[in-house]
Amino acid sequence: MPERPISSSDAGGFSIRSTRVTDFEQITILSNLPLYRAGTLRLPYQSLEQTRKWLEGHGTSTLSIVAEIEEQIVGLAGLHRFEGRRLHAAELGIGVHDAFTGGGIGKALLGALIDAADNWLNIKRIELTVFTDNTPAIRLYEKFGFETEGLLKANAFKEGRYADAYAMARVRGI
């Protein structure tokens, strides 16, 4: 049985809220951390301007949230709904501050997005890609009902080599 999405009130010591354009400085710092960036497709040295434009570009098809501890952003997650014949599906992205991994922040962010997808957005399918060496993330996704659908060989160039990734999805009601 997949884990039940948890609310921010279940979370110990941190809160979850929607992103704001004014978060661009803290999100830039987060995005440039070595371990955080290693799990994403982001390039090093993301600028403040890039982050600000990214946040400003979020429309109604994107739900973006952060986790905070004492007003410091320690996690970022988002759900981007597809259009047209894929309106029932969305892509998920998530990352946690290098110094705060393993403390339940990723679980709370993922739970909040799944709750929104299931109970507010009527999203049937949530997709993601994850590097094959990111075992903690893979285990977390599996706990929430995500299944591996395929192996993406040489999916991205990372740390001087090509890295494989898994395509994973959670499909509600199958």
CSV table of N, CA and C in Angstrom, one decimal:
chain,number,residue,atom,x,y,z
A,1,MET,N,0.8,-1.2,0.0
A,1,MET,CA,0.0,0.0,0.0
A,1,MET,C,0.9,1.2,0.0
A,2,PRO,N,0.7,2.2,-0.9
A,2,PRO,CA,1.5,3.4,-1.0
A,2,PRO,C,1.2,4.2,0.3
A,3,GLU,N,2.3,5.0,0.6
A,3,GLU,CA,2.2,5.9,1.8
A,3,GLU,C,1.1,6.9,1.6
A,4,ARG,N,0.5,7.3,2.7
A,4,ARG,CA,-0.5,8.3,2.7
A,4,ARG,C,0.2,9.7,2.7
A,5,PRO,N,-0.3,10.6,1.8
A,5,PRO,CA,0.3,11.9,1.8
A,5,PRO,C,0.2,12.5,3.2
A,6,ILE,N,1.3,13.2,3.6
A,6,ILE,CA,1.2,13.8,4.9
A,6,ILE,C,1.1,15.3,4.7
A,7,SER,N,0.5,15.9,5.7
A,7,SER,CA,0.3,17.4,5.7
A,7,SER,C,1.5,18.1,6.4
A,8,SER,N,1.6,19.4,6.1
A,8,SER,CA,2.7,20.1,6.8
A,8,SER,C,2.5,20.1,8.3
A,9,SER,N,1.3,19.9,8.8
A,9,SER,CA,1.1,19.8,10.2
A,9,SER,C,1.7,18.6,10.8
A,10,ASP,N,1.9,17.5,10.0
A,10,ASP,CA,2.6,16.3,10.4
A,10,ASP,C,4.1,16.5,10.5
A,11,ALA,N,4.6,17.5,9.8
A,11,ALA,CA,6.0,17.7,9.6
A,11,ALA,C,6.6,18.2,10.8
A,12,GLY,N,7.8,17.7,11.2
A,12,GLY,CA,8.5,18.2,12.4
A,12,GLY,C,9.4,19.3,12.1
A,13,GLY,N,9.1,20.5,12.6
A,13,GLY,CA,10.0,21.6,12.5
A,13,GLY,C,10.1,22.4,11.2
A,14,PHE,N,9.3,22.0,10.2
A,14,PHE,CA,9.3,22.8,9.0
A,14,PHE,C,7.8,23.0,8.5
A,15,SER,N,7.7,24.0,7.7
A,15,SER,CA,6.3,24.2,7.1
A,15,SER,C,6.4,24.2,5.6
A,16,ILE,N,5.3,24.0,4.9
A,16,ILE,CA,5.2,24.0,3.5
A,16,ILE,C,4.2,25.1,3.0
A,17,ARG,N,4.6,25.8,2.0
A,17,ARG,CA,3.8,26.8,1.4
A,17,ARG,C,4.1,26.9,-0.1
A,18,SER,N,3.3,27.7,-0.8
A,18,SER,CA,3.5,27.9,-2.2
A,18,SER,C,4.7,28.8,-2.4
A,19,THR,N,5.3,28.7,-3.5
A,19,THR,CA,6.5,29.6,-3.9
A,19,THR,C,6.0,31.0,-4.1
A,20,ARG,N,6.9,31.9,-4.0
A,20,ARG,CA,6.6,33.3,-4.3
A,20,ARG,C,7.8,33.8,-5.2
A,21,VAL,N,7.5,34.8,-6.0
A,21,VAL,CA,8.5,35.3,-6.9
A,21,VAL,C,9.7,35.9,-6.0
A,22,THR,N,9.3,36.4,-4.8
A,22,THR,CA,10.3,36.9,-3.9
A,22,THR,C,11.2,35.9,-3.3
A,23,ASP,N,11.0,34.6,-3.5
A,23,ASP,CA,11.8,33.5,-3.1
A,23,ASP,C,13.0,33.3,-4.0
A,24,PHE,N,13.2,34.0,-5.0
A,24,PHE,CA,14.2,33.7,-6.1
A,24,PHE,C,15.6,33.7,-5.5
A,25,GLU,N,15.9,34.5,-4.5
A,25,GLU,CA,17.3,34.5,-4.0
A,25,GLU,C,17.6,33.2,-3.2
A,26,GLN,N,16.6,32.8,-2.4
A,26,GLN,CA,16.8,31.5,-1.6
A,26,GLN,C,16.8,30.3,-2.5
A,27,ILE,N,15.9,30.3,-3.5
A,27,ILE,CA,15.8,29.2,-4.4
A,27,ILE,C,17.1,29.1,-5.3
A,28,THR,N,17.7,30.2,-5.6
A,28,THR,CA,18.9,30.2,-6.4
A,28,THR,C,20.0,29.5,-5.5
A,29,ILE,N,20.1,29.9,-4.3
A,29,ILE,CA,21.1,29.3,-3.4
A,29,ILE,C,20.9,27.8,-3.3
A,30,LEU,N,19.6,27.4,-3.1
A,30,LEU,CA,19.3,26.0,-3.0
A,30,LEU,C,19.7,25.3,-4.3
A,31,SER,N,19.3,25.8,-5.4
A,31,SER,CA,19.6,25.2,-6.7
A,31,SER,C,21.1,25.0,-7.0
A,32,ASN,N,21.9,25.9,-6.4
A,32,ASN,CA,23.3,25.8,-6.7
A,32,ASN,C,24.1,24.9,-5.7
A,33,LEU,N,23.4,24.3,-4.7
A,33,LEU,CA,24.1,23.4,-3.8
A,33,LEU,C,24.5,22.2,-4.6
A,34,PRO,N,25.7,21.6,-4.3
A,34,PRO,CA,26.2,20.5,-5.1
A,34,PRO,C,25.4,19.2,-5.1
A,35,LEU,N,24.9,18.8,-4.0
A,35,LEU,CA,24.1,17.6,-4.0
A,35,LEU,C,22.7,17.8,-4.5
A,36,TYR,N,22.1,18.9,-4.2
A,36,TYR,CA,20.8,19.3,-4.8
A,36,TYR,C,20.9,19.3,-6.3
A,37,ARG,N,21.8,20.0,-6.8
A,37,ARG,CA,22.0,20.1,-8.3
A,37,ARG,C,22.3,18.8,-9.0
A,38,ALA,N,23.1,17.9,-8.3
A,38,ALA,CA,23.4,16.6,-8.8
A,38,ALA,C,22.2,15.8,-9.2
A,39,GLY,N,21.1,16.0,-8.5
A,39,GLY,CA,19.9,15.2,-8.7
A,39,GLY,C,19.0,15.8,-9.7
A,40,THR,N,19.4,16.9,-10.3
A,40,THR,CA,18.6,17.6,-11.3
A,40,THR,C,19.3,17.7,-12.6
A,41,LEU,N,18.6,18.4,-13.6
A,41,LEU,CA,19.2,18.7,-14.9
A,41,LEU,C,19.8,20.1,-14.9
A,42,ARG,N,19.8,20.8,-13.8
A,42,ARG,CA,20.3,22.2,-13.8
A,42,ARG,C,21.8,22.2,-14.0
A,43,LEU,N,22.2,23.3,-14.6
A,43,LEU,CA,23.6,23.6,-14.8
A,43,LEU,C,24.1,24.3,-13.6
A,44,PRO,N,25.4,24.2,-13.4
A,44,PRO,CA,26.0,25.0,-12.2
A,44,PRO,C,25.9,26.5,-12.4
A,45,TYR,N,25.9,27.2,-11.4
A,45,TYR,CA,25.9,28.7,-11.4
A,45,TYR,C,24.7,29.3,-11.9
A,46,GLN,N,23.5,28.7,-11.5
A,46,GLN,CA,22.3,29.3,-11.9
A,46,GLN,C,22.2,30.8,-11.3
A,47,SER,N,21.8,31.7,-12.1
A,47,SER,CA,21.8,33.1,-11.7
A,47,SER,C,20.5,33.5,-11.0
A,48,LEU,N,20.5,34.6,-10.3
A,48,LEU,CA,19.3,35.1,-9.7
A,48,LEU,C,18.3,35.4,-10.7
A,49,GLU,N,18.7,36.0,-11.8
A,49,GLU,CA,17.8,36.4,-12.9
A,49,GLU,C,17.1,35.2,-13.5
A,50,GLN,N,17.8,34.1,-13.7
A,50,GLN,CA,17.2,32.9,-14.3
A,50,GLN,C,16.2,32.3,-13.3
A,51,THR,N,16.4,32.3,-12.1
A,51,THR,CA,15.5,31.8,-11.1
A,51,THR,C,14.2,32.7,-11.0
A,52,ARG,N,14.4,34.0,-11.0
A,52,ARG,CA,13.3,35.0,-11.0
A,52,ARG,C,12.4,34.8,-12.2
A,53,LYS,N,13.0,34.7,-13.4
A,53,LYS,CA,12.2,34.5,-14.6
A,53,LYS,C,11.5,33.2,-14.6
A,54,TRP,N,12.1,32.1,-14.0
A,54,TRP,CA,11.5,30.8,-13.9
A,54,TRP,C,10.2,30.9,-13.0
A,55,LEU,N,10.4,31.6,-11.9
A,55,LEU,CA,9.2,31.7,-11.0
A,55,LEU,C,8.1,32.6,-11.6
A,56,GLU,N,8.5,33.6,-12.3
A,56,GLU,CA,7.5,34.5,-12.9
A,56,GLU,C,6.8,33.8,-14.0
A,57,GLY,N,7.4,32.8,-14.6
A,57,GLY,CA,6.8,32.0,-15.7
A,57,GLY,C,5.8,31.0,-15.3
A,58,HIS,N,5.7,30.7,-14.0
A,58,HIS,CA,4.7,29.7,-13.6
A,58,HIS,C,3.3,30.2,-13.9
A,59,GLY,N,2.6,29.4,-14.6
A,59,GLY,CA,1.2,29.7,-14.9
A,59,GLY,C,0.3,28.8,-14.1
A,60,THR,N,-0.9,28.7,-14.5
A,60,THR,CA,-1.9,27.9,-13.8
A,60,THR,C,-1.7,26.4,-13.9
A,61,SER,N,-0.8,26.0,-14.8
A,61,SER,CA,-0.6,24.6,-15.0
A,61,SER,C,0.5,24.1,-14.1
A,62,THR,N,1.1,25.0,-13.3
A,62,THR,CA,2.2,24.6,-12.4
A,62,THR,C,1.9,24.9,-10.9
A,63,LEU,N,2.1,23.9,-10.1
A,63,LEU,CA,2.0,24.0,-8.7
A,63,LEU,C,3.4,23.9,-8.1
A,64,SER,N,3.9,24.9,-7.5
A,64,SER,CA,5.2,24.9,-6.9
A,64,SER,C,5.2,25.3,-5.5
A,65,ILE,N,5.9,24.4,-4.6
A,65,ILE,CA,5.8,24.6,-3.2
A,65,ILE,C,7.3,24.6,-2.6
A,66,VAL,N,7.4,25.1,-1.4
A,66,VAL,CA,8.7,25.1,-0.7
A,66,VAL,C,8.5,24.6,0.7
A,67,ALA,N,9.5,24.0,1.2
A,67,ALA,CA,9.6,23.7,2.7
A,67,ALA,C,10.5,24.7,3.3
A,68,GLU,N,10.1,25.2,4.5
A,68,GLU,CA,10.9,26.2,5.2
A,68,GLU,C,11.1,25.8,6.6
A,69,ILE,N,12.3,26.2,7.1
A,69,ILE,CA,12.6,26.1,8.6
A,69,ILE,C,13.0,27.5,9.0
A,70,GLU,N,12.3,28.1,9.8
A,70,GLU,CA,12.6,29.4,10.3
A,70,GLU,C,12.9,30.4,9.2
A,71,GLU,N,12.0,30.4,8.2
A,71,GLU,CA,12.1,31.2,7.0
A,71,GLU,C,13.2,31.0,6.0
A,72,GLN,N,13.9,29.8,6.2
A,72,GLN,CA,14.9,29.4,5.3
A,72,GLN,C,14.3,28.3,4.4
A,73,ILE,N,14.4,28.5,3.1
A,73,ILE,CA,13.9,27.4,2.2
A,73,ILE,C,14.9,26.3,2.2
A,74,VAL,N,14.3,25.1,2.5
A,74,VAL,CA,15.1,23.9,2.6
A,74,VAL,C,14.7,22.8,1.7
A,75,GLY,N,13.6,23.1,0.9
A,75,GLY,CA,13.2,22.1,-0.1
A,75,GLY,C,12.3,22.8,-1.1
A,76,LEU,N,12.3,22.2,-2.3
A,76,LEU,CA,11.5,22.8,-3.4
A,76,LEU,C,10.9,21.6,-4.2
A,77,ALA,N,9.6,21.8,-4.5
A,77,ALA,CA,8.9,20.7,-5.3
A,77,ALA,C,7.9,21.3,-6.2
A,78,GLY,N,7.6,20.7,-7.3
A,78,GLY,CA,6.6,21.2,-8.2
A,78,GLY,C,6.0,20.1,-9.0
A,79,LEU,N,4.8,20.5,-9.5
A,79,LEU,CA,4.0,19.6,-10.3
A,79,LEU,C,3.5,20.4,-11.5
A,80,HIS,N,3.9,20.0,-12.7
A,80,HIS,CA,3.5,20.7,-13.9
A,80,HIS,C,2.6,19.9,-14.8
A,81,ARG,N,1.4,20.3,-14.9
A,81,ARG,CA,0.3,19.6,-15.6
A,81,ARG,C,0.5,19.8,-17.1
A,82,PHE,N,0.4,18.7,-17.8
A,82,PHE,CA,0.5,18.7,-19.3
A,82,PHE,C,-0.8,19.3,-19.9
A,83,GLU,N,-0.8,19.5,-21.2
A,83,GLU,CA,-2.0,20.1,-21.9
A,83,GLU,C,-2.6,19.1,-22.8
A,84,GLY,N,-3.8,19.5,-23.4
A,84,GLY,CA,-4.4,18.7,-24.4
A,84,GLY,C,-4.8,17.3,-24.0
A,85,ARG,N,-4.4,16.3,-24.8
A,85,ARG,CA,-4.8,14.9,-24.5
A,85,ARG,C,-4.0,14.4,-23.4
A,86,ARG,N,-3.1,15.1,-22.8
A,86,ARG,CA,-2.3,14.7,-21.6
A,86,ARG,C,-2.7,15.5,-20.4
A,87,LEU,N,-3.9,16.1,-20.4
A,87,LEU,CA,-4.4,16.9,-19.3
A,87,LEU,C,-4.5,16.1,-18.0
A,88,HIS,N,-4.6,14.8,-18.1
A,88,HIS,CA,-4.7,13.9,-17.0
A,88,HIS,C,-3.4,13.6,-16.3
A,89,ALA,N,-2.3,14.1,-16.9
A,89,ALA,CA,-1.0,13.8,-16.4
A,89,ALA,C,-0.2,15.0,-16.0
A,90,ALA,N,0.8,14.8,-15.2
A,90,ALA,CA,1.7,15.9,-14.8
A,90,ALA,C,3.1,15.3,-14.5
A,91,GLU,N,4.1,16.2,-14.6
A,91,GLU,CA,5.5,15.9,-14.3
A,91,GLU,C,5.8,16.5,-12.9
A,92,LEU,N,6.6,15.7,-12.2
A,92,LEU,CA,7.0,16.1,-10.8
A,92,LEU,C,8.5,16.3,-10.7
A,93,GLY,N,8.8,17.3,-10.0
A,93,GLY,CA,10.2,17.6,-9.7
A,93,GLY,C,10.4,17.9,-8.2
A,94,ILE,N,11.4,17.5,-7.6
A,94,ILE,CA,11.6,17.7,-6.1
A,94,ILE,C,13.1,17.7,-5.8
A,95,GLY,N,13.4,18.5,-4.8
A,95,GLY,CA,14.8,18.6,-4.3
A,95,GLY,C,14.8,19.1,-2.8
A,96,VAL,N,15.8,18.6,-2.1
A,96,VAL,CA,16.0,19.0,-0.7
A,96,VAL,C,17.4,19.6,-0.5
A,97,HIS,N,17.5,20.6,0.4
A,97,HIS,CA,18.8,21.2,0.7
A,97,HIS,C,19.8,20.1,1.2
A,98,ASP,N,21.0,20.3,0.7
A,98,ASP,CA,22.1,19.3,1.1
A,98,ASP,C,22.2,19.0,2.6
A,99,ALA,N,22.0,20.0,3.4
A,99,ALA,CA,22.2,19.8,4.8
A,99,ALA,C,20.9,19.3,5.5
A,100,PHE,N,19.8,19.1,4.8
A,100,PHE,CA,18.6,18.7,5.4
A,100,PHE,C,18.0,17.4,4.8
A,101,THR,N,18.7,16.6,4.1
A,101,THR,CA,18.2,15.4,3.6
A,101,THR,C,18.0,14.4,4.7
A,102,GLY,N,17.1,13.5,4.5
A,102,GLY,CA,16.8,12.4,5.5
A,102,GLY,C,15.9,12.8,6.6
A,103,GLY,N,15.4,14.0,6.6
A,103,GLY,CA,14.6,14.5,7.8
A,103,GLY,C,13.1,14.6,7.5
A,104,GLY,N,12.7,14.0,6.4
A,104,GLY,CA,11.2,13.9,6.2
A,104,GLY,C,10.7,15.1,5.3
A,105,ILE,N,11.6,16.0,4.9
A,105,ILE,CA,11.2,17.1,4.1
A,105,ILE,C,10.7,16.6,2.7
A,106,GLY,N,11.5,15.8,2.0
A,106,GLY,CA,11.1,15.2,0.7
A,106,GLY,C,9.8,14.5,0.8
A,107,LYS,N,9.6,13.7,1.9
A,107,LYS,CA,8.4,13.0,2.0
A,107,LYS,C,7.2,13.9,2.2
A,108,ALA,N,7.4,15.0,2.9
A,108,ALA,CA,6.3,15.9,3.1
A,108,ALA,C,6.0,16.7,1.8
A,109,LEU,N,7.0,17.1,1.1
A,109,LEU,CA,6.7,17.8,-0.2
A,109,LEU,C,6.0,16.9,-1.2
A,110,LEU,N,6.5,15.7,-1.3
A,110,LEU,CA,5.9,14.7,-2.2
A,110,LEU,C,4.5,14.4,-1.8
A,111,GLY,N,4.2,14.2,-0.5
A,111,GLY,CA,2.9,14.0,0.0
A,111,GLY,C,2.0,15.1,-0.3
A,112,ALA,N,2.4,16.4,-0.2
A,112,ALA,CA,1.6,17.5,-0.4
A,112,ALA,C,1.2,17.6,-1.9
A,113,LEU,N,2.2,17.3,-2.8
A,113,LEU,CA,1.9,17.4,-4.2
A,113,LEU,C,0.9,16.3,-4.6
A,114,ILE,N,1.1,15.1,-4.1
A,114,ILE,CA,0.2,14.0,-4.4
A,114,ILE,C,-1.2,14.3,-3.9
A,115,ASP,N,-1.3,14.8,-2.7
A,115,ASP,CA,-2.6,15.2,-2.2
A,115,ASP,C,-3.3,16.2,-3.2
A,116,ALA,N,-2.5,17.2,-3.6
A,116,ALA,CA,-3.1,18.2,-4.6
A,116,ALA,C,-3.5,17.5,-5.9
A,117,ALA,N,-2.7,16.6,-6.4
A,117,ALA,CA,-2.9,16.0,-7.6
A,117,ALA,C,-4.2,15.1,-7.5
A,118,ASP,N,-4.3,14.4,-6.4
A,118,ASP,CA,-5.5,13.4,-6.3
A,118,ASP,C,-6.8,14.1,-5.9
A,119,ASN,N,-6.7,15.1,-5.0
A,119,ASN,CA,-7.9,15.7,-4.4
A,119,ASN,C,-8.3,17.0,-4.9
A,120,TRP,N,-7.5,17.7,-5.6
A,120,TRP,CA,-7.8,19.0,-6.1
A,120,TRP,C,-7.7,19.2,-7.6
A,121,LEU,N,-6.8,18.5,-8.2
A,121,LEU,CA,-6.5,18.6,-9.6
A,121,LEU,C,-7.0,17.5,-10.5
A,122,ASN,N,-7.4,16.4,-9.9
A,122,ASN,CA,-7.8,15.2,-10.6
A,122,ASN,C,-6.8,14.7,-11.6
A,123,ILE,N,-5.6,14.7,-11.2
A,123,ILE,CA,-4.5,14.2,-12.0
A,123,ILE,C,-4.4,12.7,-11.8
A,124,LYS,N,-4.4,11.9,-12.9
A,124,LYS,CA,-4.4,10.5,-12.8
A,124,LYS,C,-3.0,9.9,-12.8
A,125,ARG,N,-2.1,10.6,-13.6
A,125,ARG,CA,-0.7,10.1,-13.8
A,125,ARG,C,0.3,11.1,-13.5
A,126,ILE,N,1.2,10.8,-12.6
A,126,ILE,CA,2.3,11.7,-12.2
A,126,ILE,C,3.6,11.0,-12.7
A,127,GLU,N,4.4,11.7,-13.5
A,127,GLU,CA,5.6,11.2,-14.1
A,127,GLU,C,6.9,11.9,-13.5
A,128,LEU,N,8.0,11.2,-13.5
A,128,LEU,CA,9.2,11.8,-13.1
A,128,LEU,C,10.4,11.0,-13.7
A,129,THR,N,11.6,11.6,-13.7
A,129,THR,CA,12.8,10.9,-14.0
A,129,THR,C,13.7,11.1,-12.8
A,130,VAL,N,14.5,10.0,-12.6
A,130,VAL,CA,15.4,10.1,-11.4
A,130,VAL,C,16.7,9.3,-11.8
A,131,PHE,N,17.8,9.9,-11.5
A,131,PHE,CA,19.1,9.2,-11.8
A,131,PHE,C,19.1,7.9,-11.1
A,132,THR,N,19.7,6.8,-11.8
A,132,THR,CA,19.7,5.5,-11.3
A,132,THR,C,20.5,5.4,-10.0
A,133,ASP,N,21.4,6.3,-9.7
A,133,ASP,CA,22.2,6.2,-8.5
A,133,ASP,C,21.6,6.9,-7.3
A,134,ASN,N,20.4,7.5,-7.5
A,134,ASN,CA,19.8,8.2,-6.4
A,134,ASN,C,18.8,7.3,-5.7
A,135,THR,N,19.4,6.4,-5.0
A,135,THR,CA,18.7,5.3,-4.3
A,135,THR,C,17.7,5.9,-3.3
A,136,PRO,N,18.1,6.9,-2.4
A,136,PRO,CA,17.1,7.4,-1.5
A,136,PRO,C,15.8,8.0,-2.1
A,137,ALA,N,16.0,8.7,-3.2
A,137,ALA,CA,14.8,9.2,-3.9
A,137,ALA,C,14.0,8.1,-4.5
A,138,ILE,N,14.6,7.1,-5.1
A,138,ILE,CA,13.9,6.0,-5.8
A,138,ILE,C,13.0,5.3,-4.7
A,139,ARG,N,13.6,5.1,-3.5
A,139,ARG,CA,12.9,4.4,-2.5
A,139,ARG,C,11.7,5.2,-2.0
A,140,LEU,N,11.9,6.6,-1.9
A,140,LEU,CA,10.8,7.4,-1.5
A,140,LEU,C,9.7,7.4,-2.5
A,141,TYR,N,10.0,7.5,-3.8
A,141,TYR,CA,9.0,7.4,-4.8
A,141,TYR,C,8.2,6.1,-4.8
A,142,GLU,N,8.9,5.0,-4.6
A,142,GLU,CA,8.3,3.7,-4.5
A,142,GLU,C,7.3,3.6,-3.3
A,143,LYS,N,7.7,4.2,-2.2
A,143,LYS,CA,6.8,4.2,-1.0
A,143,LYS,C,5.5,4.9,-1.3
A,144,PHE,N,5.5,5.9,-2.3
A,144,PHE,CA,4.3,6.6,-2.7
A,144,PHE,C,3.6,6.0,-3.9
A,145,GLY,N,4.0,4.8,-4.3
A,145,GLY,CA,3.3,4.1,-5.4
A,145,GLY,C,3.9,4.3,-6.8
A,146,PHE,N,5.0,5.0,-6.9
A,146,PHE,CA,5.6,5.1,-8.2
A,146,PHE,C,6.3,3.8,-8.6
A,147,GLU,N,6.2,3.5,-9.9
A,147,GLU,CA,6.8,2.3,-10.4
A,147,GLU,C,7.7,2.7,-11.6
A,148,THR,N,8.8,1.9,-11.7
A,148,THR,CA,9.8,2.2,-12.8
A,148,THR,C,9.1,1.7,-14.1
A,149,GLU,N,9.1,2.5,-15.1
A,149,GLU,CA,8.5,2.2,-16.4
A,149,GLU,C,9.6,2.0,-17.4
A,150,GLY,N,10.8,2.4,-17.2
A,150,GLY,CA,11.9,2.2,-18.2
A,150,GLY,C,13.2,2.8,-17.7
A,151,LEU,N,14.2,2.4,-18.4
A,151,LEU,CA,15.6,2.9,-18.2
A,151,LEU,C,15.9,3.8,-19.4
A,152,LEU,N,16.4,5.0,-19.0
A,152,LEU,CA,16.8,6.0,-20.0
A,152,LEU,C,18.3,6.0,-20.0
A,153,LYS,N,18.9,5.3,-21.0
A,153,LYS,CA,20.4,5.2,-21.0
A,153,LYS,C,21.0,6.5,-21.5
A,154,ALA,N,22.1,6.9,-20.9
A,154,ALA,CA,22.8,8.1,-21.2
A,154,ALA,C,21.9,9.3,-21.2
A,155,ASN,N,21.0,9.4,-20.2
A,155,ASN,CA,20.0,10.4,-20.2
A,155,ASN,C,20.5,11.8,-20.1
A,156,ALA,N,21.6,12.0,-19.3
A,156,ALA,CA,22.1,13.3,-19.2
A,156,ALA,C,23.6,13.2,-18.9
A,157,PHE,N,24.3,14.3,-19.2
A,157,PHE,CA,25.8,14.4,-18.9
A,157,PHE,C,25.9,15.0,-17.5
A,158,LYS,N,26.5,14.3,-16.6
A,158,LYS,CA,26.5,14.7,-15.2
A,158,LYS,C,27.9,14.3,-14.6
A,159,GLU,N,28.6,15.3,-14.1
A,159,GLU,CA,29.9,15.1,-13.4
A,159,GLU,C,30.9,14.4,-14.3
A,160,GLY,N,30.9,14.8,-15.6
A,160,GLY,CA,31.9,14.3,-16.5
A,160,GLY,C,31.6,13.0,-17.2
A,161,ARG,N,30.4,12.5,-17.0
A,161,ARG,CA,30.1,11.2,-17.6
A,161,ARG,C,28.6,11.2,-18.0
A,162,TYR,N,28.2,10.3,-18.8
A,162,TYR,CA,26.8,10.1,-19.1
A,162,TYR,C,26.1,9.3,-18.0
A,163,ALA,N,24.9,9.7,-17.6
A,163,ALA,CA,24.3,9.1,-16.5
A,163,ALA,C,22.9,8.5,-16.9
A,164,ASP,N,22.6,7.3,-16.5
A,164,ASP,CA,21.3,6.7,-16.8
A,164,ASP,C,20.2,7.3,-15.8
A,165,ALA,N,19.0,7.2,-16.2
A,165,ALA,CA,17.9,7.6,-15.3
A,165,ALA,C,16.7,6.6,-15.5
A,166,TYR,N,15.9,6.5,-14.5
A,166,TYR,CA,14.7,5.7,-14.6
A,166,TYR,C,13.5,6.7,-14.9
A,167,ALA,N,12.6,6.2,-15.8
A,167,ALA,CA,11.4,6.9,-15.9
A,167,ALA,C,10.4,6.2,-15.0
A,168,MET,N,9.8,7.0,-14.1
A,168,MET,CA,8.9,6.4,-13.1
A,168,MET,C,7.6,7.1,-13.2
A,169,ALA,N,6.5,6.4,-12.8
A,169,ALA,CA,5.2,7.1,-12.8
A,169,ALA,C,4.3,6.4,-11.7
A,170,ARG,N,3.4,7.2,-11.3
A,170,ARG,CA,2.3,6.8,-10.3
A,170,ARG,C,1.0,7.0,-11.1
A,171,VAL,N,0.3,5.9,-11.3
A,171,VAL,CA,-1.0,6.0,-12.0
A,171,VAL,C,-2.1,5.6,-11.0
A,172,ARG,N,-3.0,6.6,-10.8
A,172,ARG,CA,-4.1,6.3,-9.8
A,172,ARG,C,-5.2,5.5,-10.5
A,173,GLY,N,-5.7,4.5,-9.8
A,173,GLY,CA,-6.9,3.8,-10.2
A,173,GLY,C,-6.6,2.7,-11.2
A,174,ILE,N,-5.4,2.2,-11.2
A,174,ILE,CA,-5.1,1.0,-12.1
A,174,ILE,C,-4.7,-0.1,-11.2
